[in-house]
Short mmCIF file of C-alpha atoms and ligand atoms in Angstrom, two decimals:
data_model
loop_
_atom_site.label_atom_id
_atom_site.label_comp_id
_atom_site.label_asym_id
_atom_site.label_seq_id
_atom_site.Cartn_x
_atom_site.Cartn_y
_atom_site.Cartn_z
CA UNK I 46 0.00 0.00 0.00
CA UNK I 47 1.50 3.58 -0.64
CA UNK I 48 1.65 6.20 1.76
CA UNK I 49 -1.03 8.07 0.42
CA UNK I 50 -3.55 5.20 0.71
CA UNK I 51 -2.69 3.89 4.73
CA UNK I 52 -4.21 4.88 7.67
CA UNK I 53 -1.65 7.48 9.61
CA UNK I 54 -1.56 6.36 13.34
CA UNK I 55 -1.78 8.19 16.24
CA UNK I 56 0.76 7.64 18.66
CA UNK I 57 2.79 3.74 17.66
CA UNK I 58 5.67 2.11 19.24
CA UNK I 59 9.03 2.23 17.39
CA UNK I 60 11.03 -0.52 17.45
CA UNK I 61 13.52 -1.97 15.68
CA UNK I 62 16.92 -3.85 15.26
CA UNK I 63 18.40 -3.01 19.13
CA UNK I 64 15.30 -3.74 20.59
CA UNK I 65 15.34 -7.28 18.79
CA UNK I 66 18.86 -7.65 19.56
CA UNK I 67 18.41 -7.21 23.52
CA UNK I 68 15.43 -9.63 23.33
CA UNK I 69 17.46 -11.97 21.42
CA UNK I 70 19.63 -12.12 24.61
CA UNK I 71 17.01 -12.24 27.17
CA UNK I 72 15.73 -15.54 25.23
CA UNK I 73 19.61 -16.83 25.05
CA UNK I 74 20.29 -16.38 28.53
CA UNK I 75 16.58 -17.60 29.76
CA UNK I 76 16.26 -13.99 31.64
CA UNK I 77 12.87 -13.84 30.49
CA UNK I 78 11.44 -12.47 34.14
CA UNK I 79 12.12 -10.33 37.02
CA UNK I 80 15.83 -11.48 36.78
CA UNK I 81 18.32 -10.15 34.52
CA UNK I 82 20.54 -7.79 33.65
CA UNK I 83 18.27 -5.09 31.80
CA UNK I 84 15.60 -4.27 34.99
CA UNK I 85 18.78 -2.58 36.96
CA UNK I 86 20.45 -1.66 33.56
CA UNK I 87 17.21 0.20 32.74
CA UNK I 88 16.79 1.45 36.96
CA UNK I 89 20.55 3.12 36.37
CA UNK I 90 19.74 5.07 33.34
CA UNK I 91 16.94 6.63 34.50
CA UNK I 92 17.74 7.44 37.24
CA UNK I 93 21.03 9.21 35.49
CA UNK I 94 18.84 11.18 33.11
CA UNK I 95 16.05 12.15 36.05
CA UNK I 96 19.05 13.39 38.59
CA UNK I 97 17.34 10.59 41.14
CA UNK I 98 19.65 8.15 43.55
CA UNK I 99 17.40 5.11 43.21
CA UNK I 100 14.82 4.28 40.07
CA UNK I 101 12.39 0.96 41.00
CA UNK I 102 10.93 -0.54 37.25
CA UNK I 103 7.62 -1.75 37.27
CA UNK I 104 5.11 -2.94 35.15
CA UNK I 105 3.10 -0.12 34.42
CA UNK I 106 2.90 3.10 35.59
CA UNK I 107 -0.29 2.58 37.39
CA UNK I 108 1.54 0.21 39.35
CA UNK I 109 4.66 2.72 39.83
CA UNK I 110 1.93 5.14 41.44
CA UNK I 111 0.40 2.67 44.04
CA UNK I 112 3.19 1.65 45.37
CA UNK I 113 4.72 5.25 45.39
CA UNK I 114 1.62 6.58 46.96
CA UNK I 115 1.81 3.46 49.46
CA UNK I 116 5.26 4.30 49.96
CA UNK I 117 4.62 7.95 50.98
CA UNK I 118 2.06 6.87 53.60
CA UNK I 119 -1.51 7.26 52.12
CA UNK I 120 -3.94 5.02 53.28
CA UNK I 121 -7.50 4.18 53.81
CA UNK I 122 -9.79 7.14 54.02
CA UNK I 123 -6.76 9.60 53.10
CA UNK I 124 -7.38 12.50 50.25
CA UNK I 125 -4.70 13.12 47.46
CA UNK I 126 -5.02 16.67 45.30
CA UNK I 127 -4.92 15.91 41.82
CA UNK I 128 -5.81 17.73 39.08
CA UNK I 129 -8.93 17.02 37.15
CA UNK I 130 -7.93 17.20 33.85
CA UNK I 131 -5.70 13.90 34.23
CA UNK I 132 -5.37 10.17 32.49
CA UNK I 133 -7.94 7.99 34.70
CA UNK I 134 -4.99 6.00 35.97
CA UNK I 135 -3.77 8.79 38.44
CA UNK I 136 -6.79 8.88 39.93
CA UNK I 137 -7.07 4.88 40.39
CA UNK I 138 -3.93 4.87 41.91
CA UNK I 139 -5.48 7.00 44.58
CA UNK I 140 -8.28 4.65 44.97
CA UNK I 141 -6.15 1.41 45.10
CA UNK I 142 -4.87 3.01 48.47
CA UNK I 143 -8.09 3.35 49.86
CA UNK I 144 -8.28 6.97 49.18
CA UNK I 145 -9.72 9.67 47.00
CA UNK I 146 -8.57 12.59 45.10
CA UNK I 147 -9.57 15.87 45.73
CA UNK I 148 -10.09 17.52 42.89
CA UNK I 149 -8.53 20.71 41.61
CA UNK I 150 -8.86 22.77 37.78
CA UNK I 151 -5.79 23.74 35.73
CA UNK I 152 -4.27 26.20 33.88
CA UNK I 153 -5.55 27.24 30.23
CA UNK I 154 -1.89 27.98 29.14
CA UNK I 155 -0.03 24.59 30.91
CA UNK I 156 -2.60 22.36 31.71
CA UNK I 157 -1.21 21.88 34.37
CA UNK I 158 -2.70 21.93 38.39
CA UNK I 159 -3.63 25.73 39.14
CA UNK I 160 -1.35 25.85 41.89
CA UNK I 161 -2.91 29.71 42.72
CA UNK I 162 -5.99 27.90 42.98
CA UNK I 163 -4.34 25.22 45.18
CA UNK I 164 -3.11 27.72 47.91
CA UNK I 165 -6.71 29.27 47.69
CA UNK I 166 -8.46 26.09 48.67
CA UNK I 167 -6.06 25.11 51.20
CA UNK I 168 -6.22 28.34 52.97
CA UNK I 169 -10.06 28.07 52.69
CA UNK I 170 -10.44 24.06 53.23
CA UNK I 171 -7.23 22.73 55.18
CA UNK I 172 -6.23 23.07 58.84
CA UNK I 173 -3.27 21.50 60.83
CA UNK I 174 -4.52 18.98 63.71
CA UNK I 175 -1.08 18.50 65.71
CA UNK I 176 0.62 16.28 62.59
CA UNK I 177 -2.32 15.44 60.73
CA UNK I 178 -3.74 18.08 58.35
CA UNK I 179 -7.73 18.22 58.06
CA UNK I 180 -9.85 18.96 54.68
CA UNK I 181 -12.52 20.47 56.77
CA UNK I 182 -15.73 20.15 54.60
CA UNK I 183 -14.96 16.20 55.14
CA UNK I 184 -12.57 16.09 58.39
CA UNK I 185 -10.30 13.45 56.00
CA UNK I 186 -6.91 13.43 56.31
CA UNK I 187 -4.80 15.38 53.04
CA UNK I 188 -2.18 12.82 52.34
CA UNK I 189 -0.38 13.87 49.43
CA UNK I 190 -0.72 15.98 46.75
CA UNK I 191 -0.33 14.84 43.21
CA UNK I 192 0.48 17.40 40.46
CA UNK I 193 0.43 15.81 36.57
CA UNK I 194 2.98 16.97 34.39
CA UNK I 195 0.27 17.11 31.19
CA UNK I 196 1.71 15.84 28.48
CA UNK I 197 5.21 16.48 29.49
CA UNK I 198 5.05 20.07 30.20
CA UNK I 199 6.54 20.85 33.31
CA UNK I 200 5.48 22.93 36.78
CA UNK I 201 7.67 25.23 38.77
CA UNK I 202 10.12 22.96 40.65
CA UNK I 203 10.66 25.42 43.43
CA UNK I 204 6.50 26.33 43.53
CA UNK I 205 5.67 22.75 44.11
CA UNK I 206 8.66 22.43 46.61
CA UNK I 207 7.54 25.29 48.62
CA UNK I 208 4.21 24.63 48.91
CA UNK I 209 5.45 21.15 50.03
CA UNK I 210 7.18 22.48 52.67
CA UNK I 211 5.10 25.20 53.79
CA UNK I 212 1.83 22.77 54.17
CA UNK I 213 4.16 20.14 55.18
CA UNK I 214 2.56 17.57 52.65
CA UNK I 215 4.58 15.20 50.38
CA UNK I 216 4.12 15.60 47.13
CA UNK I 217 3.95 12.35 44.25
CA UNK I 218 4.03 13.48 41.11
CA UNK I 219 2.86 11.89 37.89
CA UNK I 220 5.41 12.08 35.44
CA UNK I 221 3.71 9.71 32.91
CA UNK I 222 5.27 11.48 29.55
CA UNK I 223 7.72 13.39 31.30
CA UNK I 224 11.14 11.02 30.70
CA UNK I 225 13.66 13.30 29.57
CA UNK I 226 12.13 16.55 30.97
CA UNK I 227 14.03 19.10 32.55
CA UNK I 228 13.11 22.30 34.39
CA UNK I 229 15.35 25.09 34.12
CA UNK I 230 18.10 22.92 33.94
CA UNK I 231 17.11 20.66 37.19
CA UNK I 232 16.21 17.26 36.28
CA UNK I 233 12.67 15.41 37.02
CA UNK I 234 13.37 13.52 40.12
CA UNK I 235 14.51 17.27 41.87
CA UNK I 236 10.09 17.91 42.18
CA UNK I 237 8.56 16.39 45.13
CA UNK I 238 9.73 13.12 46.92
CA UNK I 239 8.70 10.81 44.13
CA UNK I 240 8.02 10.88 40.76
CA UNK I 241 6.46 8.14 37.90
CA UNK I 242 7.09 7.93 34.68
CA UNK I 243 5.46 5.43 32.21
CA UNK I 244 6.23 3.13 29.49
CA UNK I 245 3.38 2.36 28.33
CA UNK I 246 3.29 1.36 24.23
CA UNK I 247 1.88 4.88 23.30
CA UNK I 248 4.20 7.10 25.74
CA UNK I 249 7.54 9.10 24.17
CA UNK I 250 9.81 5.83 25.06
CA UNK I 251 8.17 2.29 25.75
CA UNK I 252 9.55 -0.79 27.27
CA UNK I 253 5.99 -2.40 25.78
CA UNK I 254 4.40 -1.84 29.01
CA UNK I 255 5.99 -0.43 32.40
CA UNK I 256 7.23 2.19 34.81
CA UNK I 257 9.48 4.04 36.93
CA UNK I 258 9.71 5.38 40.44
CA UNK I 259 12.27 7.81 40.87
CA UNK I 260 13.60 9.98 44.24
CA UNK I 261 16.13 10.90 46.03
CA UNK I 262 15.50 9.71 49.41
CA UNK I 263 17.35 6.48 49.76
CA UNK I 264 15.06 4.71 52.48
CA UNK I 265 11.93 6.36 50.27
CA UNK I 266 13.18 4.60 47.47
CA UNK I 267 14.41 1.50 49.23
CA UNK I 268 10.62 1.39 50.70
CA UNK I 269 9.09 1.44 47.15
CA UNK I 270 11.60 -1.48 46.05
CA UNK I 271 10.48 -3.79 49.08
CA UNK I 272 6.67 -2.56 48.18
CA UNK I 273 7.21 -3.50 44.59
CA UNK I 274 8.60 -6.91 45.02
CA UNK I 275 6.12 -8.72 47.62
CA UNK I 276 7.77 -7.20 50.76
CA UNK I 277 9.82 -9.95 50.93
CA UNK I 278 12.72 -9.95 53.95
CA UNK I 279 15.60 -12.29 53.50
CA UNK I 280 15.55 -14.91 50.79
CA UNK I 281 12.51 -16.56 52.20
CA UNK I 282 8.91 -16.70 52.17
CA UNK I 283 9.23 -14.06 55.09
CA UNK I 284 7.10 -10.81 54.21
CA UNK I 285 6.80 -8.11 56.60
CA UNK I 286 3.71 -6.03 54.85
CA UNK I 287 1.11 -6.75 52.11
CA UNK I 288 3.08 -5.84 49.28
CA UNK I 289 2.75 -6.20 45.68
CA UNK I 290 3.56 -8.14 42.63
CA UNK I 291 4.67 -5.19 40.52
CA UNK I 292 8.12 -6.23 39.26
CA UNK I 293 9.28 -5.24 35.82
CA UNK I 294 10.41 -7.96 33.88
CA UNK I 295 13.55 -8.43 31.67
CA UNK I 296 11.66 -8.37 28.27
CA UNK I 297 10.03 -5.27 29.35
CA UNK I 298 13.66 -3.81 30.22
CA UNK I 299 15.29 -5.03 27.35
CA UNK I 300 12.96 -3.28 25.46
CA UNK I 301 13.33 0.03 27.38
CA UNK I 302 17.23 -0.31 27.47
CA UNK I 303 17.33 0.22 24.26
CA UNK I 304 14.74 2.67 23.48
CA UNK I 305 17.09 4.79 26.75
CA UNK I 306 19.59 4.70 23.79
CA UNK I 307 17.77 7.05 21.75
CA UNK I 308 16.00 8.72 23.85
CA UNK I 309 17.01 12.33 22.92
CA UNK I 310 16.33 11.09 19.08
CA UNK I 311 12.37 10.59 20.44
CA UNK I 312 12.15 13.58 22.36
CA UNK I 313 13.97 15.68 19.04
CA UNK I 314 10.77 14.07 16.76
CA UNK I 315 8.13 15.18 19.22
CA UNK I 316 8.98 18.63 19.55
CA UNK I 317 9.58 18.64 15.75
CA UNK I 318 5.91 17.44 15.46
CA UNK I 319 4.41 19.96 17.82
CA UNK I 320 6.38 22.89 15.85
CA UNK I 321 4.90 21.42 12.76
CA UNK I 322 1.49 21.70 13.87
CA UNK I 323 2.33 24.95 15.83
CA UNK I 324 3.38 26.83 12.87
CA UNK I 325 0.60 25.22 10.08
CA UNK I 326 -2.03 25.98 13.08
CA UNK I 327 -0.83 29.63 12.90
CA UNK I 328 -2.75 30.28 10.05
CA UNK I 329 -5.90 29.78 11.02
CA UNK I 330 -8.11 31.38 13.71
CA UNK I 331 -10.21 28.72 14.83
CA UNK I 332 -7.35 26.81 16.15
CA UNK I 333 -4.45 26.78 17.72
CA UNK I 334 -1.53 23.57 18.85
CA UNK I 335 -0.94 22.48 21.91
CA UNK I 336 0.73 24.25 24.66
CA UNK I 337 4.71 24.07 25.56
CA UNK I 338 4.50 27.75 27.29
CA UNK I 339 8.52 27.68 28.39
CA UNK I 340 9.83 25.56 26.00
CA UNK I 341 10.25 22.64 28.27
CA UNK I 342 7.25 20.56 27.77
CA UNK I 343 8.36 16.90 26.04
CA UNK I 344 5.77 17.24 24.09
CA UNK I 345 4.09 13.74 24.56
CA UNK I 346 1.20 14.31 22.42
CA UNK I 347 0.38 17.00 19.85
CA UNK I 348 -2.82 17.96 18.36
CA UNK I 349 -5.22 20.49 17.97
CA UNK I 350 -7.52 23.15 20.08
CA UNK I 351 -10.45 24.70 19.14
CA UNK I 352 -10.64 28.01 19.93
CA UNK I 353 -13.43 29.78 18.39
CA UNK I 354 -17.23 29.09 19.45
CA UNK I 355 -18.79 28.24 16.03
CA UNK I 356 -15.80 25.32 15.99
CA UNK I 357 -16.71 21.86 14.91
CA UNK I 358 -17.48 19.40 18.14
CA UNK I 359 -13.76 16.99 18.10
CA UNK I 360 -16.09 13.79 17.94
CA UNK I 361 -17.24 15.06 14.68
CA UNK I 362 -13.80 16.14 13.22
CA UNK I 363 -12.03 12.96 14.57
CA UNK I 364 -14.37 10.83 12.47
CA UNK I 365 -14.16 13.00 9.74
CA UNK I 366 -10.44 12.81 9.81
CA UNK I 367 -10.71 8.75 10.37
CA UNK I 368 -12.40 8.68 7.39
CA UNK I 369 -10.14 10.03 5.48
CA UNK I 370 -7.44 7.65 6.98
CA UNK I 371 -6.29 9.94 9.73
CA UNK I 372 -6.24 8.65 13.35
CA UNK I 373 -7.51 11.29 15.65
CA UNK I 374 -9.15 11.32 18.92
CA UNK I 375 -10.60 13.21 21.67
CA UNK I 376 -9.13 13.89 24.75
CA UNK I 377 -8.78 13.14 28.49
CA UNK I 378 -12.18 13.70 30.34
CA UNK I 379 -11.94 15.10 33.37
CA UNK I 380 -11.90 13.34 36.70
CA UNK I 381 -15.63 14.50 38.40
CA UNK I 382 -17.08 13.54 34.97
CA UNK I 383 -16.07 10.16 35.40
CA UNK I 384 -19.12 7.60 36.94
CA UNK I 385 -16.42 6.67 39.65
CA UNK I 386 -15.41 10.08 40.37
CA UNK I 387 -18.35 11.99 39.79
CA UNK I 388 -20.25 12.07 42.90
CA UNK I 389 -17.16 10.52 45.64
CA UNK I 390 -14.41 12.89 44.89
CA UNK I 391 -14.43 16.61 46.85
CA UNK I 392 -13.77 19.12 44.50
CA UNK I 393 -12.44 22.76 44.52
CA UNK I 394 -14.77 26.16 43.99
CA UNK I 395 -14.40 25.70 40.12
CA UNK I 396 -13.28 23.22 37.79
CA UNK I 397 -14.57 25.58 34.99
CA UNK I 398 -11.16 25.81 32.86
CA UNK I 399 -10.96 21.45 32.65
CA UNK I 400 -14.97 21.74 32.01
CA UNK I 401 -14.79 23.55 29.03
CA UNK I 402 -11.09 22.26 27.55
CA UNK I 403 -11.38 18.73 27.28
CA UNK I 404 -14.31 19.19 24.75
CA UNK I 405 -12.10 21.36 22.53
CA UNK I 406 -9.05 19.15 22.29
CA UNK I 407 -8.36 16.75 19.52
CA UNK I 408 -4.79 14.66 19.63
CA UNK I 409 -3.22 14.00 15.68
CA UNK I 410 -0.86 11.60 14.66
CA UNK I 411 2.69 12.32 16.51
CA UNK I 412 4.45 8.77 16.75
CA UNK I 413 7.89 9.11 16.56
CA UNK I 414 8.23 8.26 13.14
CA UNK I 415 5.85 10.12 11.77
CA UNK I 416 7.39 11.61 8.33
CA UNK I 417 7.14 15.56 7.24
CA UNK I 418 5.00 13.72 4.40
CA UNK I 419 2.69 12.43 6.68
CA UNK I 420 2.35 15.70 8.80
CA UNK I 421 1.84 17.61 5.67
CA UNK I 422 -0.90 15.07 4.64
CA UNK I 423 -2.63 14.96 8.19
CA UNK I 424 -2.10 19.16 7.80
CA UNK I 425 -3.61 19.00 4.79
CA UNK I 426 -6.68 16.91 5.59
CA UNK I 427 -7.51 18.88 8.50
CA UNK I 428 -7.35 21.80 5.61
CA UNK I 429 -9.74 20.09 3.48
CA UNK I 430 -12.31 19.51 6.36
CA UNK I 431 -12.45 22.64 7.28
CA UNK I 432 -12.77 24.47 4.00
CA UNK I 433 -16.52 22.10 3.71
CA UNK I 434 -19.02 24.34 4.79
CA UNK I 435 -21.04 24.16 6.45
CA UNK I 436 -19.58 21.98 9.49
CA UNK I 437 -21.30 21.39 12.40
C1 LIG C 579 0.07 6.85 30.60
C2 LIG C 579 -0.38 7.54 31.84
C3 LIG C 579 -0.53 6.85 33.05
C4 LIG C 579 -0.53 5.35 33.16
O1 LIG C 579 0.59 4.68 32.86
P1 LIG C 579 0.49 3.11 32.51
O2 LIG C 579 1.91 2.76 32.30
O3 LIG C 579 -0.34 2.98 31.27
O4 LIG C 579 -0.12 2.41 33.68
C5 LIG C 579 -0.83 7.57 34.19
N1 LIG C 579 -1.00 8.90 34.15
C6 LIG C 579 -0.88 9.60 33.02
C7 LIG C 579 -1.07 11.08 33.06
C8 LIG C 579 -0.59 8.95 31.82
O5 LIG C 579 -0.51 9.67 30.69
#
């Protein structure tokens, strides 16, 4: 089939000869579990590129965030902030501990947590009892909070530290498409106490399925290994905690190892992708890319926004653009919009900015490979669709 006639993807693994090659070798040396050389090969080059002492694999990022949250001490009944406008995985991981997110909106030019509108509800909603600290409206315990780097795009190291401090709270940060982010020069694992990255087969960098936990507090980090790996002491069938099976395995590392390899090569394709877009976007008033407001994001996914009120709904244009052999799709709905979420999870004054965003995003092709060919096709499609009139 030529180019012109295949369906463009949205967001594919790439793999190729290296990752075969380390495969190969987990098959030759029968490493085809939790032991092997790639799971702590994979553990040491994260945590070079995230600046963190210890990195703990597991198999999937969901996973990485349970036991993380575990780790940090949430527990049954417990809140953890999280932004709305979130994958529902973050939030899950908050439930698997027994406890339930509090809800907060983000900002229109990040999407990222509204951390002015953090301070606002904790000054209205929290209060210090000796070393617990209360949300009032429910008398639950805040355990954590748990910023999202959207999409890669980063938050203010030193905002999120502060606030940490200040409020005394730990802070867990979902770093899903963040491998390879930096801000201003500090590396990921300098945020919070931990953070989790995933690689999951549609992230930046995949390992087919999995994640990282990455710190820098040795006993933090020596807590989420013992978590991870059935909370076994000794060499035994002695465990001193219910743990969990959450192990990466060698295939999953060998895979990862040698997507690490190239890692600046996928982050270089995804911002080249969101430029593209960016600039062919330009043009057009009704729409704009997506946001990367310092430079920094890692641009996970790109796509488009729809910025004018007489735009076309995105479940309309995606199938449009499917039918013309371009894979598009809506967005992330937000968190109190979900049946599990809706009614349990407290929520601050206004969620208004996530309310109205999520119905005006639409993610485009962006996998790493994606040619300038493609783009320009996808570019051109979305063209095409738009010049129809009427659209509705
Ligand atoms: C991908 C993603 C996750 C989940 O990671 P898995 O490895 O699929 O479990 C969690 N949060 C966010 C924001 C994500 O994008």
């Amino acid at each position: 089939m030529s180019d012109e006639q295949s369906v463009i993807p949205l967001a594919i693994p790439v793999v190729g000869a290296a990752e075969a090659r380390n495969l190969q070798s987990c098959i030759d040396q029968n490493f085809v579990s939790s032991v092997g050389p790639f799971v702590s090969q994979f553990e040491e080059m994260v945590a070079l590129n995230t600046g963190a002492t210890a990195a703990v694999a597991t198999c999937a990022g969901t996973a990485g965030l349970h036991a993380a949250l575990v780790a940090i001490g949430v527990g049954h009944g417990d809140l953890v902030v999280l932004p709305t406008f979130t994958f529902i995985a973050s939030a899950n991981a908050i439930s698997h501990c027994g406890a339930t997110p509090w809800l907060m909106d983000v900002c229109e030019d990040s999407w990222n947590m509204d951390l002015a509108q953090l301070r606002r509800e904790f000054q209205n909603n929290a209060r210090r009892d000796g070393s617990r600290l209360v949300h009032k409206p429910t008398g639950r315990r805040i355990a954590a909070i748990m910023p999202v780097y959207c999409l890669g795009t980063p938050i203010d190291f030193d905002q999120l530290n502060l606030f940490s401090q200040e409020w005394n709270v730990p802070v867990v940060v979902d770093a899903a498409a963040a491998i390879g982010m930096r801000w201003n020069d500090q590396p990921l694992a300098h945020a919070g106490s931990l953070s989790v990255i995933s690689f999951n087969g549609n992230k930046t960098l995949t390992s087919g399925g999995g994640g990282m936990v990455v710190g820098r507090d040795p006993e933090l980090m020596a807590l989420v290994r013992h978590l991870t790996t059935t909370a076994r002491v000794g060499t035994d069938y002695t465990h001193d905690r219910v743990g969990f099976n959450y192990r990466m395995t060698n295939l999953q590392a060998a895979v990862g190892c040698a997507q690490m390899e190239r890692l600046d090569e996928l982050l270089a394709a995804k911002k080249r992708i969101r430029e593209n877009y960016a600039s062919a976007f330009a043009e057009y008033d009704i729409m704009r890319g997506f946001p990367d407001p310092d430079g920094q994001s890692t641009c996970w996914l790109s796509g488009l926004v729809f910025e004018s009120p007489d735009a076309p709904s995105v479940a309309d244009f995606s199938d449009q653009l499917r039918k013309r052999k371009v894979e598009a799709r809506p967005f992330w709905k937000p968190m109190h919009l979900q049946p599990p979420y809706a009614s349990s999870a407290p929520r601050a004054a206004s969620l208004q900015r996530s309310d109205d965003l999520w119905q005006r995003v639409l993610t485009l092709p962006c996998s790493t490979n994606l040619t300038d060919q493609q783009q320009r096709r996808v570019i051109q499609t979305i063209g095409e669709i738009l010049d129809q009139k009427p659209l509705k």
